[in-house]
CSV table of C-alpha atoms in Angstrom, one decimal:
chain,number,residue,atom,x,y,z
F,1,MET,CA,-67.6,21.5,-0.2
F,2,ARG,CA,-67.1,21.3,-3.9
F,3,THR,CA,-67.8,18.2,-5.9
F,4,ASP,CA,-65.3,19.0,-8.7
F,5,PRO,CA,-61.5,19.4,-8.6
F,6,SER,CA,-62.0,23.0,-9.8
F,7,ILE,CA,-59.4,24.8,-7.8
F,8,LEU,CA,-55.9,25.0,-9.2
F,9,HIS,CA,-52.7,25.9,-7.4
F,10,VAL,CA,-50.0,27.0,-9.8
F,11,ASP,CA,-46.5,27.2,-8.5
F,12,LEU,CA,-43.6,28.3,-10.7
F,13,ASP,CA,-40.6,26.0,-10.3
F,14,ALA,CA,-37.6,27.5,-8.6
F,15,PHE,CA,-38.8,30.9,-10.0
F,16,PHE,CA,-36.0,33.4,-9.4
F,17,ALA,CA,-33.3,30.8,-10.3
F,18,ALA,CA,-35.3,29.7,-13.3
F,19,VAL,CA,-35.5,33.3,-14.6
F,20,GLU,CA,-31.7,33.6,-14.2
F,21,GLN,CA,-31.1,30.4,-16.1
F,22,ARG,CA,-33.5,31.6,-18.9
F,23,ASP,CA,-31.7,34.9,-19.3
F,24,LYS,CA,-28.2,33.5,-18.9
F,25,PRO,CA,-27.6,30.6,-21.3
F,26,SER,CA,-24.3,29.7,-19.8
F,27,LEU,CA,-26.1,28.8,-16.5
F,28,ARG,CA,-28.7,26.5,-18.0
F,29,GLY,CA,-28.4,23.0,-16.4
F,30,LYS,CA,-26.0,24.3,-13.7
F,31,PRO,CA,-26.5,25.1,-10.0
F,32,VAL,CA,-27.7,28.7,-9.4
F,33,VAL,CA,-28.4,30.4,-6.1
F,34,VAL,CA,-30.3,33.7,-5.9
F,35,GLY,CA,-30.3,35.8,-2.7
F,36,GLY,CA,-27.9,37.7,-0.5
F,37,ILE,CA,-24.4,37.2,-1.8
F,38,GLY,CA,-22.5,38.6,1.2
F,39,LEU,CA,-21.3,36.9,4.4
F,40,ARG,CA,-24.7,37.6,6.1
F,41,GLY,CA,-26.8,36.8,3.0
F,42,VAL,CA,-29.6,34.3,2.9
F,43,VAL,CA,-30.7,32.1,0.0
F,44,SER,CA,-33.9,33.2,-1.6
F,45,THR,CA,-34.1,30.5,-4.3
F,46,ALA,CA,-31.9,27.6,-5.4
F,47,SER,CA,-32.2,25.9,-8.8
F,48,TYR,CA,-32.9,22.1,-8.8
F,49,GLU,CA,-29.3,21.5,-9.7
F,50,ALA,CA,-28.2,23.3,-6.5
F,51,ARG,CA,-30.8,21.5,-4.4
F,52,LYS,CA,-29.1,18.2,-5.2
F,53,TYR,CA,-26.3,19.5,-2.9
F,54,GLY,CA,-28.7,20.3,-0.1
F,55,VAL,CA,-29.1,24.0,-0.8
F,56,ARG,CA,-32.5,25.3,0.3
F,57,SER,CA,-34.4,28.6,0.6
F,58,ALA,CA,-33.8,30.5,3.9
F,59,MET,CA,-30.4,28.8,4.3
F,60,SER,CA,-27.5,31.1,5.0
F,61,THR,CA,-25.4,31.9,1.9
F,62,ALA,CA,-22.3,30.8,3.8
F,63,GLU,CA,-23.7,27.3,4.4
F,64,ALA,CA,-24.9,27.1,0.8
F,65,ARG,CA,-21.4,28.0,-0.5
F,66,SER,CA,-19.9,25.3,1.7
F,67,ARG,CA,-22.3,22.7,0.3
F,68,CYS,CA,-22.2,23.9,-3.4
F,69,PRO,CA,-19.1,26.0,-3.9
F,70,HIS,CA,-19.3,25.7,-7.7
F,71,ALA,CA,-22.8,27.2,-8.0
F,72,ALA,CA,-23.4,30.7,-9.5
F,73,TYR,CA,-24.4,33.0,-6.6
F,74,LEU,CA,-26.4,35.9,-8.0
F,75,GLY,CA,-28.1,39.0,-6.5
F,76,PRO,CA,-31.8,39.3,-7.2
F,77,ARG,CA,-33.3,41.2,-10.2
F,78,PHE,CA,-36.8,41.9,-8.9
F,79,ASP,CA,-37.8,44.1,-11.8
F,80,VAL,CA,-37.3,41.1,-14.1
F,81,TYR,CA,-39.1,38.7,-11.8
F,82,ARG,CA,-42.1,41.1,-11.6
F,83,GLU,CA,-42.3,41.3,-15.3
F,84,SER,CA,-42.2,37.6,-15.7
F,85,SER,CA,-44.8,37.2,-13.0
F,86,GLN,CA,-47.2,39.5,-14.7
F,87,ALA,CA,-46.9,37.6,-18.0
F,88,VAL,CA,-47.7,34.3,-16.1
F,89,MET,CA,-50.6,35.8,-14.1
F,90,ALA,CA,-52.1,37.1,-17.4
F,91,GLN,CA,-52.3,33.5,-18.7
F,92,MET,CA,-54.1,32.4,-15.5
F,93,ARG,CA,-56.6,35.3,-15.8
F,94,ALA,CA,-57.2,34.4,-19.4
F,95,LEU,CA,-58.3,31.0,-18.1
F,96,SER,CA,-60.5,32.3,-15.2
F,97,PRO,CA,-61.6,35.7,-14.0
F,98,LEU,CA,-60.9,34.6,-10.4
F,99,VAL,CA,-57.2,34.4,-9.7
F,100,GLU,CA,-55.7,34.8,-6.2
F,101,PRO,CA,-52.0,35.6,-6.3
F,102,LEU,CA,-50.1,34.5,-3.2
F,103,SER,CA,-46.7,35.8,-4.3
F,104,LEU,CA,-44.8,36.5,-7.5
F,105,ASP,CA,-44.6,32.8,-8.3
F,106,GLU,CA,-47.8,31.2,-7.1
F,107,ALA,CA,-51.6,31.6,-7.3
F,108,PHE,CA,-54.9,29.9,-7.0
F,109,VAL,CA,-57.2,29.7,-10.0
F,110,ASP,CA,-60.9,29.0,-9.7
F,111,LEU,CA,-62.1,27.1,-12.7
F,112,ALA,CA,-65.8,27.3,-11.5
F,113,ALA,CA,-65.7,31.1,-12.0
F,114,SER,CA,-65.3,30.4,-15.7
F,115,GLY,CA,-68.6,28.6,-15.7
F,116,LEU,CA,-67.0,25.1,-16.0
F,117,THR,CA,-69.0,22.4,-14.3
F,118,GLY,CA,-69.0,18.6,-14.2
F,119,LEU,CA,-65.2,18.6,-14.4
F,120,THR,CA,-63.6,15.2,-14.3
F,121,VAL,CA,-60.0,14.4,-13.3
F,122,GLU,CA,-59.2,14.0,-17.0
F,123,ASP,CA,-60.8,17.4,-17.9
F,124,VAL,CA,-58.8,19.2,-15.2
F,125,THR,CA,-55.5,17.4,-16.1
F,126,ALA,CA,-56.0,18.6,-19.7
F,127,ILE,CA,-56.8,22.2,-18.6
F,128,ALA,CA,-53.7,22.2,-16.3
F,129,ASN,CA,-51.4,21.0,-19.1
F,130,ASP,CA,-52.7,23.6,-21.5
F,131,LEU,CA,-52.2,26.3,-18.8
F,132,LYS,CA,-48.6,25.1,-18.2
F,133,ALA,CA,-47.9,25.2,-22.0
F,134,ALA,CA,-49.3,28.8,-22.2
F,135,ILE,CA,-47.2,29.9,-19.2
F,136,LYS,CA,-44.1,28.4,-20.8
F,137,GLU,CA,-44.6,30.2,-24.0
F,138,ALA,CA,-45.6,33.6,-22.4
F,139,SER,CA,-42.6,33.5,-20.0
F,140,GLY,CA,-39.9,32.4,-22.4
F,141,GLY,CA,-39.6,28.9,-21.1
F,142,LEU,CA,-40.5,28.9,-17.4
F,143,THR,CA,-42.1,25.8,-16.0
F,144,ALA,CA,-44.9,25.4,-13.4
F,145,SER,CA,-46.2,22.7,-11.3
F,146,VAL,CA,-50.0,22.5,-10.9
F,147,GLY,CA,-52.1,20.9,-8.2
F,148,ALA,CA,-55.9,20.6,-8.4
F,149,GLY,CA,-58.6,19.6,-6.0
F,150,THR,CA,-61.9,20.4,-4.3
F,151,SER,CA,-60.2,22.9,-1.9
F,152,LYS,CA,-57.3,25.3,-1.6
F,153,LEU,CA,-55.7,23.0,0.9
F,154,ILE,CA,-55.7,20.0,-1.4
F,155,ALA,CA,-54.7,22.0,-4.5
F,156,LYS,CA,-51.7,23.6,-2.7
F,157,ILE,CA,-50.4,20.3,-1.3
F,158,ALA,CA,-50.9,18.6,-4.6
F,159,SER,CA,-48.8,21.1,-6.5
F,160,ASP,CA,-45.7,20.2,-4.5
F,161,LEU,CA,-45.9,16.4,-5.1
F,162,ASP,CA,-44.6,16.2,-8.7
F,163,LYS,CA,-42.1,19.0,-9.0
F,164,PRO,CA,-40.8,20.3,-11.3
F,165,ASP,CA,-43.2,20.7,-14.2
F,166,GLY,CA,-45.8,18.2,-12.9
F,167,VAL,CA,-49.6,18.0,-12.6
F,168,VAL,CA,-51.4,16.3,-9.7
F,169,VAL,CA,-55.2,16.2,-9.6
F,170,VAL,CA,-56.8,14.7,-6.5
F,171,PRO,CA,-60.1,13.0,-7.3
F,172,PRO,CA,-63.1,14.2,-5.3
F,173,GLY,CA,-64.0,12.0,-2.3
F,174,THR,CA,-60.4,10.8,-1.8
F,175,GLU,CA,-59.1,13.9,0.0
F,176,ALA,CA,-58.8,12.4,3.5
F,177,GLU,CA,-57.1,9.3,2.1
F,178,PHE,CA,-54.8,11.5,0.1
F,179,LEU,CA,-53.7,13.4,3.2
F,180,ALA,CA,-53.5,10.4,5.6
F,181,PRO,CA,-49.9,9.2,5.0
F,182,MET,CA,-48.4,12.6,5.0
F,183,GLN,CA,-46.4,14.2,7.9
F,184,VAL,CA,-48.6,16.4,10.1
F,185,THR,CA,-46.5,19.4,9.1
F,186,VAL,CA,-48.2,19.4,5.7
F,187,ILE,CA,-51.3,21.0,7.4
F,188,PRO,CA,-51.1,24.8,7.4
F,189,GLY,CA,-50.5,26.1,10.9
F,190,VAL,CA,-48.5,23.1,12.1
F,191,GLY,CA,-45.0,24.5,12.7
F,192,PRO,CA,-42.2,23.0,14.7
F,193,ALA,CA,-43.7,23.9,18.1
F,194,THR,CA,-47.1,22.5,17.3
F,195,ALA,CA,-45.6,19.5,15.7
F,196,GLN,CA,-43.6,18.8,18.8
F,197,ARG,CA,-46.7,19.1,21.0
F,198,LEU,CA,-48.6,16.7,18.7
F,199,SER,CA,-45.7,14.3,18.6
F,200,MET,CA,-45.9,14.1,22.4
F,201,ALA,CA,-49.5,12.9,22.0
F,202,GLY,CA,-48.4,10.3,19.4
F,203,VAL,CA,-49.4,12.3,16.4
F,204,ARG,CA,-46.9,12.3,13.6
F,205,THR,CA,-48.9,11.8,10.4
F,206,VAL,CA,-52.2,13.2,9.2
F,207,ALA,CA,-53.7,9.7,9.7
F,208,ASP,CA,-52.8,10.0,13.4
F,209,LEU,CA,-54.4,13.5,13.5
F,210,GLN,CA,-57.6,12.1,11.8
F,211,GLN,CA,-57.9,9.6,14.6
F,212,LEU,CA,-57.4,12.1,17.4
F,213,ASP,CA,-60.6,13.2,19.2
F,214,GLN,CA,-61.3,16.9,18.8
F,215,ASP,CA,-61.5,17.6,22.5
F,216,GLU,CA,-58.0,16.0,23.0
F,217,LEU,CA,-56.7,18.0,20.1
F,218,ILE,CA,-58.0,21.2,21.6
F,219,ARG,CA,-56.3,20.2,24.9
F,220,GLN,CA,-53.0,19.8,23.1
F,221,VAL,CA,-52.9,23.0,20.9
F,222,GLY,CA,-55.8,25.2,22.1
F,223,SER,CA,-59.3,25.8,21.2
F,224,ALA,CA,-59.1,27.8,17.9
F,225,HIS,CA,-56.1,26.0,16.6
F,226,GLY,CA,-57.4,22.6,17.6
F,227,SER,CA,-60.7,23.1,15.9
F,228,SER,CA,-59.1,24.3,12.7
F,229,LEU,CA,-56.6,21.4,12.6
F,230,HIS,CA,-59.4,18.9,13.2
F,231,ARG,CA,-61.3,20.2,10.1
F,232,LEU,CA,-58.2,20.4,7.9
F,233,ALA,CA,-57.1,16.9,8.7
F,234,VAL,CA,-60.1,15.6,6.8
F,235,ALA,CA,-59.8,18.3,4.1
F,236,ALA,CA,-62.9,20.2,5.4
F,237,ASP,CA,-61.7,23.4,3.8
F,238,ASP,CA,-64.3,25.7,2.2
F,239,ARG,CA,-62.2,28.8,1.8
F,240,ALA,CA,-63.0,30.7,-1.3
F,241,VAL,CA,-60.6,31.9,-4.0
F,242,VAL,CA,-60.4,35.7,-3.6
F,243,SER,CA,-59.0,37.8,-6.3
F,244,ASP,CA,-58.4,41.0,-4.3
F,245,ARG,CA,-56.4,39.9,-1.2
F,246,GLU,CA,-56.5,42.6,1.4
F,247,THR,CA,-53.4,43.7,3.1
F,248,LYS,CA,-53.1,41.7,6.3
F,249,SER,CA,-50.1,43.4,8.0
F,250,VAL,CA,-47.6,46.2,7.6
F,251,SER,CA,-44.1,45.5,8.8
F,252,VAL,CA,-40.4,46.4,8.6
F,253,GLU,CA,-37.5,44.2,9.3
F,254,ASP,CA,-33.7,44.3,8.8
F,255,THR,CA,-30.9,41.8,8.9
F,256,PHE,CA,-27.8,43.2,10.5
F,257,GLU,CA,-24.2,42.9,9.3
F,258,THR,CA,-23.1,41.7,12.7
F,259,ASP,CA,-25.1,40.2,15.5
F,260,ILE,CA,-26.3,42.8,18.0
F,261,LEU,CA,-26.1,42.2,21.8
F,262,ASP,CA,-26.7,45.8,22.9
F,263,ARG,CA,-30.3,46.0,24.1
F,264,SER,CA,-30.3,49.9,24.0
F,265,LEU,CA,-29.2,49.8,20.4
F,266,LEU,CA,-31.9,47.2,19.6
F,267,THR,CA,-34.5,49.5,21.3
F,268,ALA,CA,-33.3,52.5,19.2
F,269,ILE,CA,-33.7,50.4,15.9
F,270,GLY,CA,-37.1,49.2,17.1
F,271,ASP,CA,-38.2,52.7,17.7
F,272,ARG,CA,-37.2,53.7,14.2
F,273,MET,CA,-38.9,50.7,12.7
F,274,ALA,CA,-42.1,51.7,14.6
F,275,HIS,CA,-41.9,55.1,13.0
F,276,ARG,CA,-41.5,53.5,9.5
F,277,VAL,CA,-44.4,51.2,10.1
F,278,SER,CA,-46.6,54.1,11.2
F,279,GLU,CA,-45.7,56.0,8.1
F,280,ARG,CA,-46.7,53.1,5.9
F,281,LEU,CA,-50.0,52.7,7.8
F,282,GLN,CA,-50.8,56.4,7.5
F,283,LYS,CA,-50.0,56.4,3.8
F,284,ALA,CA,-52.3,53.5,3.2
F,285,GLN,CA,-54.9,55.0,5.5
F,286,LEU,CA,-54.9,52.0,7.8
F,287,SER,CA,-54.4,51.3,11.4
F,288,GLY,CA,-54.0,48.0,13.4
F,289,ARG,CA,-54.5,46.5,16.8
F,290,THR,CA,-51.8,43.8,17.0
F,291,VAL,CA,-48.1,44.8,17.3
F,292,THR,CA,-45.6,42.0,16.6
F,293,VAL,CA,-41.8,41.9,17.2
F,294,LYS,CA,-39.8,39.4,15.3
F,295,THR,CA,-36.3,38.4,16.3
F,296,ARG,CA,-33.9,35.9,14.5
F,297,MET,CA,-31.0,34.7,16.6
F,298,HIS,CA,-27.4,34.0,15.7
F,299,ASP,CA,-28.3,30.4,15.2
F,300,PHE,CA,-31.2,31.3,12.8
F,301,THR,CA,-33.9,30.3,15.3
F,302,THR,CA,-36.8,32.8,14.9
F,303,HIS,CA,-39.2,34.1,17.6
F,304,THR,CA,-42.2,36.3,17.3
F,305,ARG,CA,-44.0,38.0,20.2
F,306,SER,CA,-47.3,39.9,19.8
F,307,SER,CA,-49.6,42.1,21.8
F,308,THR,CA,-53.1,43.2,20.9
F,309,LEU,CA,-54.4,46.6,21.8
F,310,ALA,CA,-57.9,47.6,22.8
F,311,GLY,CA,-58.4,49.4,19.4
F,312,PRO,CA,-56.5,50.1,16.2
F,313,THR,CA,-53.8,52.7,16.0
F,314,ASP,CA,-51.3,54.2,13.5
F,315,ASP,CA,-49.4,56.2,16.2
F,316,PRO,CA,-45.7,55.6,16.2
F,317,ARG,CA,-45.5,56.3,20.0
F,318,VAL,CA,-48.0,53.6,20.7
F,319,ILE,CA,-46.4,51.1,18.3
F,320,ALA,CA,-43.0,51.9,19.8
F,321,ARG,CA,-44.2,51.5,23.4
F,322,VAL,CA,-45.6,48.0,22.7
F,323,ALA,CA,-42.7,47.0,20.6
F,324,ARG,CA,-40.3,48.0,23.4
F,325,ARG,CA,-42.1,45.9,25.9
F,326,LEU,CA,-42.1,42.9,23.6
F,327,LEU,CA,-38.4,43.3,22.9
F,328,GLU,CA,-37.7,43.5,26.6
F,329,GLU,CA,-39.2,40.0,26.9
F,330,SER,CA,-36.8,38.7,24.2
F,331,ASP,CA,-33.5,37.0,25.1
F,332,VAL,CA,-30.7,38.8,23.2
F,333,SER,CA,-27.8,37.2,25.0
F,334,GLY,CA,-26.7,35.2,22.0
F,335,GLY,CA,-27.0,38.1,19.6
F,336,ILE,CA,-29.8,39.2,17.2
F,337,ARG,CA,-29.2,39.0,13.5
F,338,LEU,CA,-32.6,40.2,12.4
F,339,LEU,CA,-35.2,42.5,14.0
F,340,GLY,CA,-38.7,43.2,12.7
F,341,VAL,CA,-41.7,45.3,13.9
F,342,GLY,CA,-45.1,44.8,12.4
F,343,VAL,CA,-48.8,45.8,12.9
F,344,SER,CA,-51.7,43.5,11.9
F,345,SER,CA,-55.4,43.1,12.5
F,346,LEU,CA,-55.8,46.1,10.3
F,347,ALA,CA,-58.7,48.5,10.1
F,348,ASP,CA,-59.5,51.8,8.3
F,349,TRP,CA,-60.2,53.8,11.5
F,350,ILE,CA,-58.2,55.0,14.5
F,351,GLN,CA,-58.9,54.5,18.2
F,352,ASP,CA,-57.6,57.8,19.8
F,353,ASP,CA,-57.7,56.9,23.5
F,354,LEU,CA,-55.6,53.7,23.7
F,355,PHE,CA,-53.4,55.2,26.3
F,356,THR,CA,-53.3,58.3,28.4
F,357,GLU,CA,-51.0,61.2,27.5
F,358,ASP,CA,-48.4,60.2,30.1
F,359,GLU,CA,-48.1,56.6,28.9
F,360,ASP,CA,-47.0,57.6,25.4
F,361,VAL,CA,-43.4,56.8,24.6
F,362,PRO,CA,-41.5,59.6,22.7
F,363,VAL,CA,-40.0,58.3,19.6
F,364,GLU,CA,-36.7,59.8,18.7
F,365,VAL,CA,-35.8,58.8,15.1
F,366,VAL,CA,-32.1,58.7,14.9
F,367,ASP,CA,-29.5,57.4,12.5
F,368,VAL,CA,-28.5,54.0,14.0
F,369,PRO,CA,-24.7,53.3,13.8
F,370,VAL,CA,-25.0,49.8,12.3
F,371,ARG,CA,-24.9,48.4,8.8
F,372,GLN,CA,-28.2,46.8,8.1
F,373,ARG,CA,-29.5,44.4,5.5
F,374,GLU,CA,-27.2,43.8,2.6
F,375,ARG,CA,-28.1,46.4,-0.1
F,376,LEU,CA,-26.5,45.7,-3.4
F,377,THR,CA,-24.6,48.7,-4.7
F,378,GLY,CA,-22.1,49.1,-7.4
F,379,TYR,CA,-21.6,46.0,-9.6
F,380,TYR,CA,-22.8,42.7,-8.2
F,381,PRO,CA,-23.0,39.2,-9.7
F,382,GLY,CA,-26.0,38.7,-11.9
F,383,GLN,CA,-26.6,42.4,-12.6
F,384,ASP,CA,-27.5,43.4,-16.1
F,385,VAL,CA,-25.1,45.7,-17.9
F,386,VAL,CA,-24.5,47.2,-21.3
F,387,HIS,CA,-21.2,47.8,-23.1
F,388,THR,CA,-21.0,50.1,-26.1
F,389,GLU,CA,-19.0,47.6,-28.1
F,390,TYR,CA,-20.0,44.2,-26.8
F,391,GLY,CA,-23.7,44.9,-26.1
F,392,GLN,CA,-25.8,43.5,-23.3
F,393,GLY,CA,-24.4,41.1,-20.7
F,394,TRP,CA,-24.4,40.4,-16.9
F,395,VAL,CA,-21.9,40.8,-14.2
F,396,TRP,CA,-19.9,37.6,-13.5
F,397,GLY,CA,-17.9,39.1,-10.7
F,398,SER,CA,-16.3,42.3,-9.5
F,399,GLY,CA,-13.6,43.4,-7.0
F,400,ARG,CA,-10.3,45.3,-6.8
F,401,GLY,CA,-11.4,47.9,-9.3
F,402,VAL,CA,-12.3,45.3,-12.0
F,403,VAL,CA,-15.7,44.0,-13.2
F,404,THR,CA,-16.0,40.8,-15.2
F,405,VAL,CA,-18.9,40.5,-17.6
F,406,ARG,CA,-20.3,37.6,-19.6
F,407,PHE,CA,-22.0,38.9,-22.7
F,408,GLU,CA,-25.1,36.9,-23.4
F,409,THR,CA,-28.9,37.2,-23.3
F,410,ALA,CA,-31.9,34.9,-23.3
F,411,ALA,CA,-31.9,35.1,-27.1
F,412,THR,CA,-28.2,34.3,-27.7
F,413,PRO,CA,-25.9,31.4,-27.1
F,414,ALA,CA,-23.5,31.3,-24.2
F,415,GLY,CA,-21.3,34.3,-24.6
F,416,PRO,CA,-17.7,35.5,-24.1
F,417,VAL,CA,-16.3,36.8,-20.8
F,418,ARG,CA,-14.5,40.1,-20.7
F,419,SER,CA,-13.0,42.2,-17.9
F,420,PHE,CA,-13.1,46.0,-17.5
F,421,ALA,CA,-12.0,48.7,-15.1
F,422,ILE,CA,-15.0,49.6,-12.9
F,423,GLU,CA,-14.7,53.2,-14.0
F,424,ASP,CA,-14.8,52.3,-17.7
F,425,PRO,CA,-17.2,54.7,-19.3
F,426,ALA,CA,-18.2,52.2,-22.0
F,427,LEU,CA,-19.7,49.9,-19.4
F,428,THR,CA,-23.0,50.9,-17.7
F,429,ARG,CA,-25.8,49.3,-15.7
F,430,LEU,CA,-28.9,48.4,-17.7
F,431,VAL,CA,-31.8,50.4,-16.3
F,432,ARG,CA,-35.1,48.7,-16.6
F,433,VAL,CA,-38.5,50.2,-16.0
F,434,ASP,CA,-40.2,48.5,-13.0
F,435,PRO,CA,-43.6,47.3,-14.3
F,436,SER,CA,-45.1,47.9,-10.9
F,437,ALA,CA,-43.7,51.4,-10.5
F,438,ALA,CA,-46.5,53.1,-12.4
F,439,GLU,CA,-49.1,51.2,-10.3
F,440,ALA,CA,-47.3,52.1,-7.1
F,441,ASP,CA,-47.4,55.8,-8.0
């Protein structure tokens, strides 16, 4: 274990929504929700102004609208988010050569990799504040919250305690005390099901978990899980910061326009997903042993079922065969709103003899007659556009052959609103170059 609080966890505050507020002056200080904007949409990110009304990530857009009807509901602009993320990650890499991105908006930074030793709480606090200032300047005003500690676990938990725009450094030697009063769900791997089992044993806080005998904990949640929780409860976390994170899984999932009850239709969709997963595995020259089927029900409850093969495969017939069996074990009586198929436990070799020839399931890739996940086409709220007379702006709303645009950018004051016919040749979508496109090619 480290003796210095030399691991930082940097988390950009309400990232997608903050980027929209940065680029749209009229939305600054107002509730903004980014995600699916249709009836079946799901919230990706909500600004802090929207969170005051109870809007949260992963909430249905319909519920979010009922809680905060006056918010701006915008479709995502991933090309802009990636560009901002790259600017932020560059500031972290300028501080340390060892940065482990977790997503577009968060990463671990290892200060020890920069040769810094003997770091005090005051030293790390100053470094964190300097990094936050550099991020704000490089990103055009985005804020970040930073947690620091002797381990990844402590740093990640700390970064969430003083949001937005905060810094929390946990002094070495106080980690167990720091965790003790928190709900047990703060420990990675403690989801609703595990929390319920622990609650039945009288464990609700980390302090309760710290007092539980390891053998008893193993009896409650299983051997591997119990041993891990026993260590993490006292902050015994020696995981290293890794700059090149290997791909852990390949998956495909879709949210449907209407809940699906027809099991044969779900099977056909699952077969097609297995084929797409296989294509991605083969393109990446990977294979995997564990096949997982994910289902989300009409009431938003989510279930995953997995099966591990004797050896790794990238064969769509094998993936489909296992996925079909897992799907058969799923209850679809209430309707499925999301289905996903994935392969994990990846390797770079193939096991040819997983099944005999007659056990293989033929995969017929067909066009499934169902509207899948909302794909934004035409003009949608939040989209960047350009007008030959008024310049650059963003779509405020559209419908019935009319598109309404507010003309403003990050560098201008709040701008005027104008409406045009959708076919107006003077109005076009702003095409950006995706900064990750060249890398992907």
